[in-house]
C-alpha atoms as a printed R data frame, in Angstrom:
    type eleno elety resid chain resno       x       y       z
1   ATOM     1    CA   UNK     A     1 -17.777 -14.819 -10.308
2   ATOM     2    CA   UNK     A     2 -19.039 -11.831 -10.321
3   ATOM     3    CA   UNK     A     3 -17.145  -9.268  -8.522
4   ATOM     4    CA   UNK     A     4 -18.952  -5.220  -7.235
5   ATOM     5    CA   UNK     A     5 -16.526  -3.419  -5.883
6   ATOM     6    CA   UNK     A     6 -18.056  -0.400  -3.081
7   ATOM     7    CA   UNK     A     7 -15.664   3.168  -2.557
8   ATOM     8    CA   UNK     A     8 -15.814   6.342  -2.436
9   ATOM     9    CA   UNK     A     9 -17.771   8.078  -4.646
10  ATOM    10    CA   UNK     A    10 -15.211  10.783  -7.145
11  ATOM    11    CA   UNK     A    11 -12.621   8.416  -6.157
12  ATOM    12    CA   UNK     A    12  -9.368   7.314  -7.468
13  ATOM    13    CA   UNK     A    13 -10.970   4.102  -7.053
14  ATOM    14    CA   UNK     A    14 -13.675   4.978  -8.942
15  ATOM    15    CA   UNK     A    15 -11.376   6.160 -11.975
16  ATOM    16    CA   UNK     A    16  -8.896   3.252 -11.880
17  ATOM    17    CA   UNK     A    17 -12.393   1.251 -11.902
18  ATOM    18    CA   UNK     A    18 -13.692   2.614 -14.403
19  ATOM    19    CA   UNK     A    19 -10.331   2.192 -16.590
20  ATOM    20    CA   UNK     A    20 -10.424  -1.175 -15.869
21  ATOM    21    CA   UNK     A    21 -13.538  -1.963 -16.764
22  ATOM    22    CA   UNK     A    22 -14.276  -3.267 -13.299
23  ATOM    23    CA   UNK     A    23 -17.813  -2.748 -12.009
24  ATOM    24    CA   UNK     A    24 -17.651  -0.304  -8.983
25  ATOM    25    CA   UNK     A    25 -20.395   1.603  -7.013
26  ATOM    26    CA   UNK     A    26 -19.934   4.583  -4.814
27  ATOM    27    CA   UNK     A    27 -20.932   5.272  -1.989
28  ATOM    28    CA   UNK     A    28 -21.238   7.537   0.739
29  ATOM    29    CA   UNK     A    29 -18.533   8.077   3.261
30  ATOM    30    CA   UNK     A    30 -17.076   9.925   5.049
31  ATOM    31    CA   UNK     A    31 -13.661   9.621   7.592
32  ATOM    32    CA   UNK     A    32 -13.862  11.106  11.527
33  ATOM    33    CA   UNK     A    33 -12.101  14.235  12.835
34  ATOM    34    CA   UNK     A    34 -10.685  12.836  15.794
35  ATOM    35    CA   UNK     A    35 -11.644  11.583  18.949
36  ATOM    36    CA   UNK     A    36 -16.070  12.323  19.365
37  ATOM    37    CA   UNK     A    37 -16.705  14.978  18.863
38  ATOM    38    CA   UNK     A    38 -19.844  17.528  17.203
39  ATOM    39    CA   UNK     A    39 -17.700  17.643  14.867
40  ATOM    40    CA   UNK     A    40 -18.471  14.470  13.837
41  ATOM    41    CA   UNK     A    41 -21.811  14.603  13.511
42  ATOM    42    CA   UNK     A    42 -21.646  15.107   9.812
43  ATOM    43    CA   UNK     A    43 -19.533  11.981   9.938
44  ATOM    44    CA   UNK     A    44 -22.260  10.147  11.093
45  ATOM    45    CA   UNK     A    45 -25.342  11.682   9.311
46  ATOM    46    CA   UNK     A    46 -22.839  10.752   6.138
47  ATOM    47    CA   UNK     A    47 -22.878   6.594   7.177
48  ATOM    48    CA   UNK     A    48 -26.633   6.490   7.871
49  ATOM    49    CA   UNK     A    49 -27.115   7.568   4.383
50  ATOM    50    CA   UNK     A    50 -24.226   5.694   3.270
51  ATOM    51    CA   UNK     A    51 -25.537   2.294   5.306
52  ATOM    52    CA   UNK     A    52 -29.194   2.375   3.716
53  ATOM    53    CA   UNK     A    53 -27.637   2.556   0.340
54  ATOM    54    CA   UNK     A    54 -25.295  -0.152   1.125
55  ATOM    55    CA   UNK     A    55 -27.446  -2.063   2.201
56  ATOM    56    CA   UNK     A    56 -30.167  -1.408  -1.477
57  ATOM    57    CA   UNK     A    57 -26.899  -2.457  -3.694
58  ATOM    58    CA   UNK     A    58 -26.573  -5.265  -1.496
59  ATOM    59    CA   UNK     A    59 -30.014  -6.640  -2.059
60  ATOM    60    CA   UNK     A    60 -30.101  -5.772  -5.680
61  ATOM    61    CA   UNK     A    61 -26.633  -7.671  -5.875
62  ATOM    62    CA   UNK     A    62 -27.504 -10.202  -3.638
63  ATOM    63    CA   UNK     A    63 -23.340 -11.175  -2.919
64  ATOM    64    CA   UNK     A    64 -23.135 -14.848  -1.721
65  ATOM    65    CA   UNK     A    65 -20.009 -12.562   0.824
66  ATOM    66    CA   UNK     A    66 -18.806  -9.521   1.768
67  ATOM    67    CA   UNK     A    67 -15.018  -8.467   1.633
68  ATOM    68    CA   UNK     A    68 -13.678  -5.844   4.133
69  ATOM    69    CA   UNK     A    69 -10.402  -4.043   3.803
70  ATOM    70    CA   UNK     A    70 -10.430  -1.831   7.069
71  ATOM    71    CA   UNK     A    71 -10.700   2.086   6.586
72  ATOM    72    CA   UNK     A    72 -14.181   4.360   7.131
73  ATOM    73    CA   UNK     A    73 -15.014   2.703   3.969
74  ATOM    74    CA   UNK     A    74 -15.580  -0.253   4.711
75  ATOM    75    CA   UNK     A    75 -18.296   1.330   7.947
76  ATOM    76    CA   UNK     A    76 -21.542   1.188   6.018
77  ATOM    77    CA   UNK     A    77 -19.902  -1.684   3.360
78  ATOM    78    CA   UNK     A    78 -19.112  -4.096   6.839
79  ATOM    79    CA   UNK     A    79 -22.754  -2.559   8.996
80  ATOM    80    CA   UNK     A    80 -25.141  -3.350   6.020
81  ATOM    81    CA   UNK     A    81 -23.279  -7.170   5.538
82  ATOM    82    CA   UNK     A    82 -24.281  -7.327   9.332
83  ATOM    83    CA   UNK     A    83 -27.434  -6.723   9.217
84  ATOM    84    CA   UNK     A    84 -28.247  -8.402   5.479
85  ATOM    85    CA   UNK     A    85 -26.942 -10.991   7.055
86  ATOM    86    CA   UNK     A    86 -23.982 -11.314   4.585
87  ATOM    87    CA   UNK     A    87 -21.059 -13.716   5.654
88  ATOM    88    CA   UNK     A    88 -18.015 -10.765   6.222
89  ATOM    89    CA   UNK     A    89 -14.629 -11.183   5.673
90  ATOM    90    CA   UNK     A    90 -12.004  -8.516   6.565
91  ATOM    91    CA   UNK     A    91  -8.695  -8.185   5.393
92  ATOM    92    CA   UNK     A    92  -6.051  -6.707   7.247
93  ATOM    93    CA   UNK     A    93  -3.053  -5.172   5.557
94  ATOM    94    CA   UNK     A    94  -1.280  -3.476   8.326
95  ATOM    95    CA   UNK     A    95   0.491  -4.599  11.119
96  ATOM    96    CA   UNK     A    96  -2.360  -3.208  14.197
97  ATOM    97    CA   UNK     A    97  -5.405  -3.510  12.829
98  ATOM    98    CA   UNK     A    98  -7.099  -0.297  12.638
99  ATOM    99    CA   UNK     A    99 -10.223   0.176  14.648
100 ATOM   100    CA   UNK     A   100 -12.188  -0.248  12.021
101 ATOM   101    CA   UNK     A   101 -11.300  -4.569  11.136
102 ATOM   102    CA   UNK     A   102 -10.795  -4.588  15.406
103 ATOM   103    CA   UNK     A   103 -14.827  -3.390  15.514
104 ATOM   104    CA   UNK     A   104 -16.583  -5.632  12.664
105 ATOM   105    CA   UNK     A   105 -13.899  -8.788  13.965
106 ATOM   106    CA   UNK     A   106 -16.245 -10.117  16.278
107 ATOM   107    CA   UNK     A   107 -18.751  -9.670  13.493
108 ATOM   108    CA   UNK     A   108 -17.224 -11.479  11.007
109 ATOM   109    CA   UNK     A   109 -17.353 -15.423   9.421
110 ATOM   110    CA   UNK     A   110 -13.010 -15.268   8.533
111 ATOM   111    CA   UNK     A   111 -10.103 -12.396   9.822
112 ATOM   112    CA   UNK     A   112  -7.244 -12.284   6.729
113 ATOM   113    CA   UNK     A   113  -4.008 -10.727   7.437
114 ATOM   114    CA   UNK     A   114  -1.091  -9.565   5.658
115 ATOM   115    CA   UNK     A   115   2.040 -10.311   9.103
116 ATOM   116    CA   UNK     A   116   1.149 -12.820  11.862
117 ATOM   117    CA   UNK     A   117   1.979 -10.188  14.460
118 ATOM   118    CA   UNK     A   118  -1.067  -8.352  13.813
119 ATOM   119    CA   UNK     A   119  -3.062 -12.066  15.052
120 ATOM   120    CA   UNK     A   120  -1.478 -10.258  18.714
121 ATOM   121    CA   UNK     A   121  -3.328  -7.481  19.040
122 ATOM   122    CA   UNK     A   122  -6.842  -9.077  18.821
123 ATOM   123    CA   UNK     A   123  -8.497 -12.178  21.390
124 ATOM   124    CA   UNK     A   124  -8.185 -15.873  21.966
125 ATOM   125    CA   UNK     A   125 -11.725 -15.986  20.307
126 ATOM   126    CA   UNK     A   126 -11.225 -13.909  17.675
127 ATOM   127    CA   UNK     A   127  -7.445 -15.497  16.908
128 ATOM   128    CA   UNK     A   128  -9.635 -18.944  15.770
129 ATOM   129    CA   UNK     A   129 -10.236 -17.642  13.059
130 ATOM   130    CA   UNK     A   130  -7.249 -15.662  11.608
131 ATOM   131    CA   UNK     A   131  -5.485 -17.505   9.096
132 ATOM   132    CA   UNK     A   132  -2.245 -15.674   7.554
133 ATOM   133    CA   UNK     A   133  -2.525 -14.645   3.471
134 ATOM   134    CA   UNK     A   134   0.439 -11.540   2.849
135 ATOM   135    CA   UNK     A   135  -1.009  -9.083   0.851
136 ATOM   136    CA   UNK     A   136  -2.226  -9.241  -2.890
137 ATOM   137    CA   UNK     A   137  -0.538  -8.106  -4.424
138 ATOM   138    CA   UNK     A   138  -1.541  -8.053  -8.214
139 ATOM   139    CA   UNK     A   139   0.871  -8.201 -11.399
140 ATOM   140    CA   UNK     A   140   3.509  -6.664  -8.566
141 ATOM   141    CA   UNK     A   141   4.458  -9.533  -7.609
142 ATOM   142    CA   UNK     A   142   5.941 -10.501 -11.661
143 ATOM   143    CA   UNK     A   143   7.626  -9.127 -14.343
144 ATOM   144    CA   UNK     A   144   5.765 -10.174 -17.866
145 ATOM   145    CA   UNK     A   145   9.020  -8.760 -19.199
146 ATOM   146    CA   UNK     A   146  13.049  -9.491 -19.439
147 ATOM   147    CA   UNK     A   147  14.395  -6.814 -16.535
148 ATOM   148    CA   UNK     A   148  16.978  -5.969 -19.278
149 ATOM   149    CA   UNK     A   149  13.748  -5.202 -22.394
150 ATOM   150    CA   UNK     A   150  12.218  -3.221 -19.491
151 ATOM   151    CA   UNK     A   151  15.691  -1.443 -18.972
152 ATOM   152    CA   UNK     A   152  15.560   0.042 -22.359
153 ATOM   153    CA   UNK     A   153  12.067   0.529 -22.691
154 ATOM   154    CA   UNK     A   154  12.266   2.421 -19.953
155 ATOM   155    CA   UNK     A   155  15.618   4.695 -20.917
156 ATOM   156    CA   UNK     A   156  18.013   3.092 -18.429
157 ATOM   157    CA   UNK     A   157  21.119   1.540 -18.429
158 ATOM   158    CA   UNK     A   158  21.882  -2.089 -17.627
159 ATOM   159    CA   UNK     A   159  23.780  -3.006 -14.357
160 ATOM   160    CA   UNK     A   160  23.540   0.158 -12.831
161 ATOM   161    CA   UNK     A   161  22.486   1.103  -9.498
162 ATOM   162    CA   UNK     A   162  18.639   1.996  -9.653
163 ATOM   163    CA   UNK     A   163  16.450   3.805  -6.928
164 ATOM   164    CA   UNK     A   164  12.658   3.341  -6.587
165 ATOM   165    CA   UNK     A   165  11.186   6.099  -4.827
166 ATOM   166    CA   UNK     A   166   7.701   6.274  -4.214
167 ATOM   167    CA   UNK     A   167   5.392   7.736  -2.367
168 ATOM   168    CA   UNK     A   168   2.074   5.703  -2.686
169 ATOM   169    CA   UNK     A   169  -0.928   5.809  -4.474
170 ATOM   170    CA   UNK     A   170  -1.258   9.517  -3.550
171 ATOM   171    CA   UNK     A   171   2.580  10.198  -3.971
172 ATOM   172    CA   UNK     A   172   4.130  12.084  -0.999
173 ATOM   173    CA   UNK     A   173   4.764  16.049  -2.096
174 ATOM   174    CA   UNK     A   174   8.035  16.482   1.196
175 ATOM   175    CA   UNK     A   175   9.800  13.241   0.165
176 ATOM   176    CA   UNK     A   176   9.848  14.554  -3.287
177 ATOM   177    CA   UNK     A   177  10.818  17.145  -2.291
178 ATOM   178    CA   UNK     A   178  13.626  16.413  -0.337
179 ATOM   179    CA   UNK     A   179  14.825  13.169  -3.096
180 ATOM   180    CA   UNK     A   180  15.274  16.225  -5.403
181 ATOM   181    CA   UNK     A   181  17.080  18.379  -3.200
182 ATOM   182    CA   UNK     A   182  19.196  15.053  -2.087
183 ATOM   183    CA   UNK     A   183  19.767  14.582  -6.084
184 ATOM   184    CA   UNK     A   184  21.389  17.697  -6.088
185 ATOM   185    CA   UNK     A   185  24.800  16.113  -3.758
186 ATOM   186    CA   UNK     A   186  24.380  12.548  -5.078
187 ATOM   187    CA   UNK     A   187  25.021  14.900  -8.685
188 ATOM   188    CA   UNK     A   188  28.607  16.397  -7.422
189 ATOM   189    CA   UNK     A   189  29.857  13.495  -5.552
190 ATOM   190    CA   UNK     A   190  29.045  11.139  -8.713
191 ATOM   191    CA   UNK     A   191  27.045   8.709  -7.551
192 ATOM   192    CA   UNK     A   192  26.922   5.924  -9.438
193 ATOM   193    CA   UNK     A   193  23.180   5.393 -10.084
194 ATOM   194    CA   UNK     A   194  20.072   6.442 -11.695
195 ATOM   195    CA   UNK     A   195  16.533   6.401 -10.611
196 ATOM   196    CA   UNK     A   196  13.106   5.435 -10.500
197 ATOM   197    CA   UNK     A   197  10.532   8.675  -9.820
198 ATOM   198    CA   UNK     A   198   6.794   7.665  -8.948
199 ATOM   199    CA   UNK     A   199   5.650  10.735  -8.401
200 ATOM   200    CA   UNK     A   200   2.035  10.881  -7.929
201 ATOM   201    CA   UNK     A   201   0.299  12.957  -9.972
202 ATOM   202    CA   UNK     A   202  -0.418  16.621  -8.690
203 ATOM   203    CA   UNK     A   203   3.478  16.500  -8.209
204 ATOM   204    CA   UNK     A   204   4.828  15.314 -11.864
205 ATOM   205    CA   UNK     A   205   5.231  18.424 -14.197
206 ATOM   206    CA   UNK     A   206   7.173  20.207 -10.698
207 ATOM   207    CA   UNK     A   207   8.923  16.980 -10.825
208 ATOM   208    CA   UNK     A   208   9.494  16.229 -14.323
209 ATOM   209    CA   UNK     A   209  11.154  19.643 -15.139
210 ATOM   210    CA   UNK     A   210  13.762  19.169 -12.206
211 ATOM   211    CA   UNK     A   211  15.080  16.748 -13.663
212 ATOM   212    CA   UNK     A   212  14.819  17.583 -16.867
213 ATOM   213    CA   UNK     A   213  16.659  20.727 -15.864
214 ATOM   214    CA   UNK     A   214  19.717  18.866 -14.505
215 ATOM   215    CA   UNK     A   215  20.016  16.181 -17.361
216 ATOM   216    CA   UNK     A   216  19.450  13.127 -14.766
217 ATOM   217    CA   UNK     A   217  18.853   9.574 -16.688
218 ATOM   218    CA   UNK     A   218  15.848   9.193 -14.386
219 ATOM   219    CA   UNK     A   219  12.136   7.567 -15.984
220 ATOM   220    CA   UNK     A   220   9.930   9.346 -14.218
221 ATOM   221    CA   UNK     A   221   5.772   9.470 -13.880
222 ATOM   222    CA   UNK     A   222   2.633   9.776 -11.585
223 ATOM   223    CA   UNK     A   223   2.783   6.060 -11.443
224 ATOM   224    CA   UNK     A   224   3.145   2.937 -12.847
225 ATOM   225    CA   UNK     A   225   0.664   0.541 -13.285
226 ATOM   226    CA   UNK     A   226   2.589  -2.658 -13.700
227 ATOM   227    CA   UNK     A   227   5.166  -2.624 -10.550
228 ATOM   228    CA   UNK     A   228   6.278  -5.840 -10.936
229 ATOM   229    CA   UNK     A   229   8.469  -4.086 -13.709
230 ATOM   230    CA   UNK     A   230   9.900  -1.202 -11.404
231 ATOM   231    CA   UNK     A   231  10.712  -3.458  -8.635
232 ATOM   232    CA   UNK     A   232  12.638  -5.774 -10.806
233 ATOM   233    CA   UNK     A   233  14.453  -3.332 -12.352
234 ATOM   234    CA   UNK     A   234  15.587  -1.595  -8.203
235 ATOM   235    CA   UNK     A   235  18.183  -2.683  -5.466
236 ATOM   236    CA   UNK     A   236  16.825   0.289  -2.864
237 ATOM   237    CA   UNK     A   237  13.671   1.859  -2.440
238 ATOM   238    CA   UNK     A   238  12.915   5.155  -0.810
239 ATOM   239    CA   UNK     A   239   8.819   4.703   0.248
240 ATOM   240    CA   UNK     A   240   6.356   5.237   2.538
241 ATOM   241    CA   UNK     A   241   4.892   2.672   4.617
242 ATOM   242    CA   UNK     A   242   1.539   2.288   3.975
243 ATOM   243    CA   UNK     A   243   1.063  -1.425   4.210
244 ATOM   244    CA   UNK     A   244   0.960  -3.064   0.728
245 ATOM   245    CA   UNK     A   245   3.877  -0.762  -0.414
246 ATOM   246    CA   UNK     A   246   6.162  -2.134   2.035
247 ATOM   247    CA   UNK     A   247   4.306  -5.947   1.309
248 ATOM   248    CA   UNK     A   248   5.676  -5.608  -2.717
249 ATOM   249    CA   UNK     A   249   8.942  -4.418  -1.116
250 ATOM   250    CA   UNK     A   250   8.428  -7.710   0.961
251 ATOM   251    CA   UNK     A   251   8.254  -9.894  -1.948
252 ATOM   252    CA   UNK     A   252  11.149  -8.415  -4.053
253 ATOM   253    CA   UNK     A   253  13.802  -8.950  -0.903
254 ATOM   254    CA   UNK     A   254  13.354  -4.935  -1.714
255 ATOM   255    CA   UNK     A   255  15.498  -3.055   0.705
256 ATOM   256    CA   UNK     A   256  14.301   0.363   2.329
257 ATOM   257    CA   UNK     A   257  14.740   3.888   3.275
258 ATOM   258    CA   UNK     A   258  11.357   4.367   5.046
259 ATOM   259    CA   UNK     A   259   9.575   6.950   5.861
260 ATOM   260    CA   UNK     A   260   5.876   6.388   7.189
261 ATOM   261    CA   UNK     A   261   3.497   9.496   6.864
262 ATOM   262    CA   UNK     A   262   2.765  10.618   9.806
263 ATOM   263    CA   UNK     A   263  -0.280  12.004   9.968
264 ATOM   264    CA   UNK     A   264  -1.889   8.447   8.898
265 ATOM   265    CA   UNK     A   265  -5.066   6.977  10.492
266 ATOM   266    CA   UNK     A   266  -3.570   5.894  14.724
267 ATOM   267    CA   UNK     A   267  -0.538   6.164  13.202
268 ATOM   268    CA   UNK     A   268   0.290   2.703  11.542
269 ATOM   269    CA   UNK     A   269   2.890   3.970   8.995
270 ATOM   270    CA   UNK     A   270   5.243   4.190  12.042
271 ATOM   271    CA   UNK     A   271   4.101   1.033  13.190
272 ATOM   272    CA   UNK     A   272   3.978  -1.195   9.782
273 ATOM   273    CA   UNK     A   273   7.472   1.211   9.284
274 ATOM   274    CA   UNK     A   274   8.997  -0.297  12.907
275 ATOM   275    CA   UNK     A   275   7.804  -3.584  12.430
276 ATOM   276    CA   UNK     A   276  10.098  -3.419   9.754
277 ATOM   277    CA   UNK     A   277  13.321  -2.752  11.424
278 ATOM   278    CA   UNK     A   278  12.574  -4.621  13.809
279 ATOM   279    CA   UNK     A   279  14.039  -7.063  10.934
280 ATOM   280    CA   UNK     A   280  16.599  -5.789   9.429
281 ATOM   281    CA   UNK     A   281  14.439  -5.141   6.179
282 ATOM   282    CA   UNK     A   282  14.406  -0.998   6.425
283 ATOM   283    CA   UNK     A   283  16.070   2.093   7.924
284 ATOM   284    CA   UNK     A   284  13.208   4.850   8.884
285 ATOM   285    CA   UNK     A   285  13.601   7.811   9.855
286 ATOM   286    CA   UNK     A   286  10.505  10.388  11.058
287 ATOM   287    CA   UNK     A   287   9.950  12.797   7.713
288 ATOM   288    CA   UNK     A   288  10.000  15.964  10.530
289 ATOM   289    CA   UNK     A   289  14.152  14.831  11.568
290 ATOM   290    CA   UNK     A   290  14.833  13.995   7.339
291 ATOM   291    CA   UNK     A   291  16.902  16.586   5.455
292 ATOM   292    CA   UNK     A   292  18.646  15.778   1.960
293 ATOM   293    CA   UNK     A   293  21.722  15.108   3.597
294 ATOM   294    CA   UNK     A   294  20.885  12.664   5.887
295 ATOM   295    CA   UNK     A   295  18.864  10.707   3.142
296 ATOM   296    CA   UNK     A   296  21.940  12.134   0.851
297 ATOM   297    CA   UNK     A   297  24.295  10.172   3.874
298 ATOM   298    CA   UNK     A   298  22.359   6.841   3.467
299 ATOM   299    CA   UNK     A   299  21.306   6.262   0.810
300 ATOM   300    CA   UNK     A   300  25.354   6.926  -0.803
301 ATOM   301    CA   UNK     A   301  26.428   4.510   2.333
302 ATOM   302    CA   UNK     A   302  23.854   1.608   1.246
303 ATOM   303    CA   UNK     A   303  25.181   1.975  -2.004
304 ATOM   304    CA   UNK     A   304  28.526   1.268  -1.299
305 ATOM   305    CA   UNK     A   305  27.541  -1.655   1.026
306 ATOM   306    CA   UNK     A   306  26.882  -4.779  -1.402
307 ATOM   307    CA   UNK     A   307  26.978  -7.468   2.376
308 ATOM   308    CA   UNK     A   308  24.802  -5.059   3.870
309 ATOM   309    CA   UNK     A   309  21.961  -4.669   1.387
310 ATOM   310    CA   UNK     A   310  22.244  -8.020   0.963
311 ATOM   311    CA   UNK     A   311  21.293  -8.353   4.476
312 ATOM   312    CA   UNK     A   312  18.292  -6.386   4.153
313 ATOM   313    CA   UNK     A   313  16.923  -7.430   1.340
314 ATOM   314    CA   UNK     A   314  17.460 -10.948   3.007
315 ATOM   315    CA   UNK     A   315  15.110 -10.128   6.146
316 ATOM   316    CA   UNK     A   316  13.081  -8.501   3.307
317 ATOM   317    CA   UNK     A   317  12.074 -11.243   1.806
318 ATOM   318    CA   UNK     A   318  11.614 -13.854   4.479
319 ATOM   319    CA   UNK     A   319   7.852 -11.495   5.404
320 ATOM   320    CA   UNK     A   320   6.660 -11.164   2.061
321 ATOM   321    CA   UNK     A   321   5.391 -13.744   0.129
322 ATOM   322    CA   UNK     A   322   4.617 -13.808  -3.348
323 ATOM   323    CA   UNK     A   323   1.005 -15.874  -3.283
324 ATOM   324    CA   UNK     A   324  -0.854 -14.138  -1.521
325 ATOM   325    CA   UNK     A   325  -3.326 -12.830  -3.782
326 ATOM   326    CA   UNK     A   326  -4.289 -16.303  -4.637
327 ATOM   327    CA   UNK     A   327  -4.647 -18.071  -0.966
328 ATOM   328    CA   UNK     A   328  -7.248 -14.722  -0.403
329 ATOM   329    CA   UNK     A   329  -8.691 -15.653  -3.238
330 ATOM   330    CA   UNK     A   330  -8.814 -19.266  -1.997
331 ATOM   331    CA   UNK     A   331 -10.366 -18.729   1.354
332 ATOM   332    CA   UNK     A   332 -12.854 -16.377  -0.382
333 ATOM   333    CA   UNK     A   333 -14.370 -19.088  -2.279
334 ATOM   334    CA   UNK     A   334 -14.160 -21.089   0.488
335 ATOM   335    CA   UNK     A   335 -16.335 -18.841   2.742
336 ATOM   336    CA   UNK     A   336 -19.018 -18.403   0.039
337 ATOM   337    CA   UNK     A   337 -19.136 -22.055  -0.442
338 ATOM   338    CA   UNK     A   338 -19.914 -22.784   2.838
339 ATOM   339    CA   UNK     A   339 -22.156 -19.858   3.740
340 ATOM   340    CA   UNK     A   340 -24.060 -20.302   0.721
341 ATOM   341    CA   UNK     A   341 -27.460 -18.022   1.593
């Protein structure tokens, strides 16, 4: 199977694909500026250019199927897929479907979703072609190394409570700052924890230097390629509410303190977080309301309440699935075969 990945030019996904020897082509696209206005004229022009470039790419590559994953990057791809008469599948990761998914849902042959609740946001006609697959996790679904060996490699202690801090693929400055401030309190009250902190590239030097100055036992990195190893060691997470992050935490049954990114499109992270909170899998705090003192207190309470953590872990695990990658792959292949051009 030949796979061509389309994404933004000069982006982190282009860098990732090149590093992993995946076939990638960059297309011009641009995020819209809020509501419809003259500010969006350059956006429309960019999308127009992206559409024609994508149409040319698809004609050259001649795919059996086009898969969209939502977001503004998918707009020229799905538009070109429709006009080129390629069978299309959309995978929606968030609880509430985004604008791109809602616009192209009637044109897609099939729609796959991470969470069953998502189907409730579509009409009866669209629901007929919706399938719940879960969110594909790749290496995050498993750990190829024994937990104790991983802890040794990371310089962490065996059987010690491990707190995971992560702000998503790009990191989260405010989250990093809150944790660093809260860590001073944990250090003062001798809270028996060790930290795995994924900072994102921009904040890595500053956060690393802060931990070094305090002499703290911590594994710190901008990101980690094999998240399965990380999850296998973690007892509690402090994280954003991106769909992939939450799906990974759920697959491993990790309770979480979630701080949604307040500027996410359509505030979809708030809606993702609220769903997990209602299910009892997480505690949610708005970024503007969260202080180091509150974060310190909430982590301390969960560290010392094993029964509560277990309840949250079970609730989280009920929302996740580790076989999503295989299920979604099979649906894509099935649709490609049945719609062969």
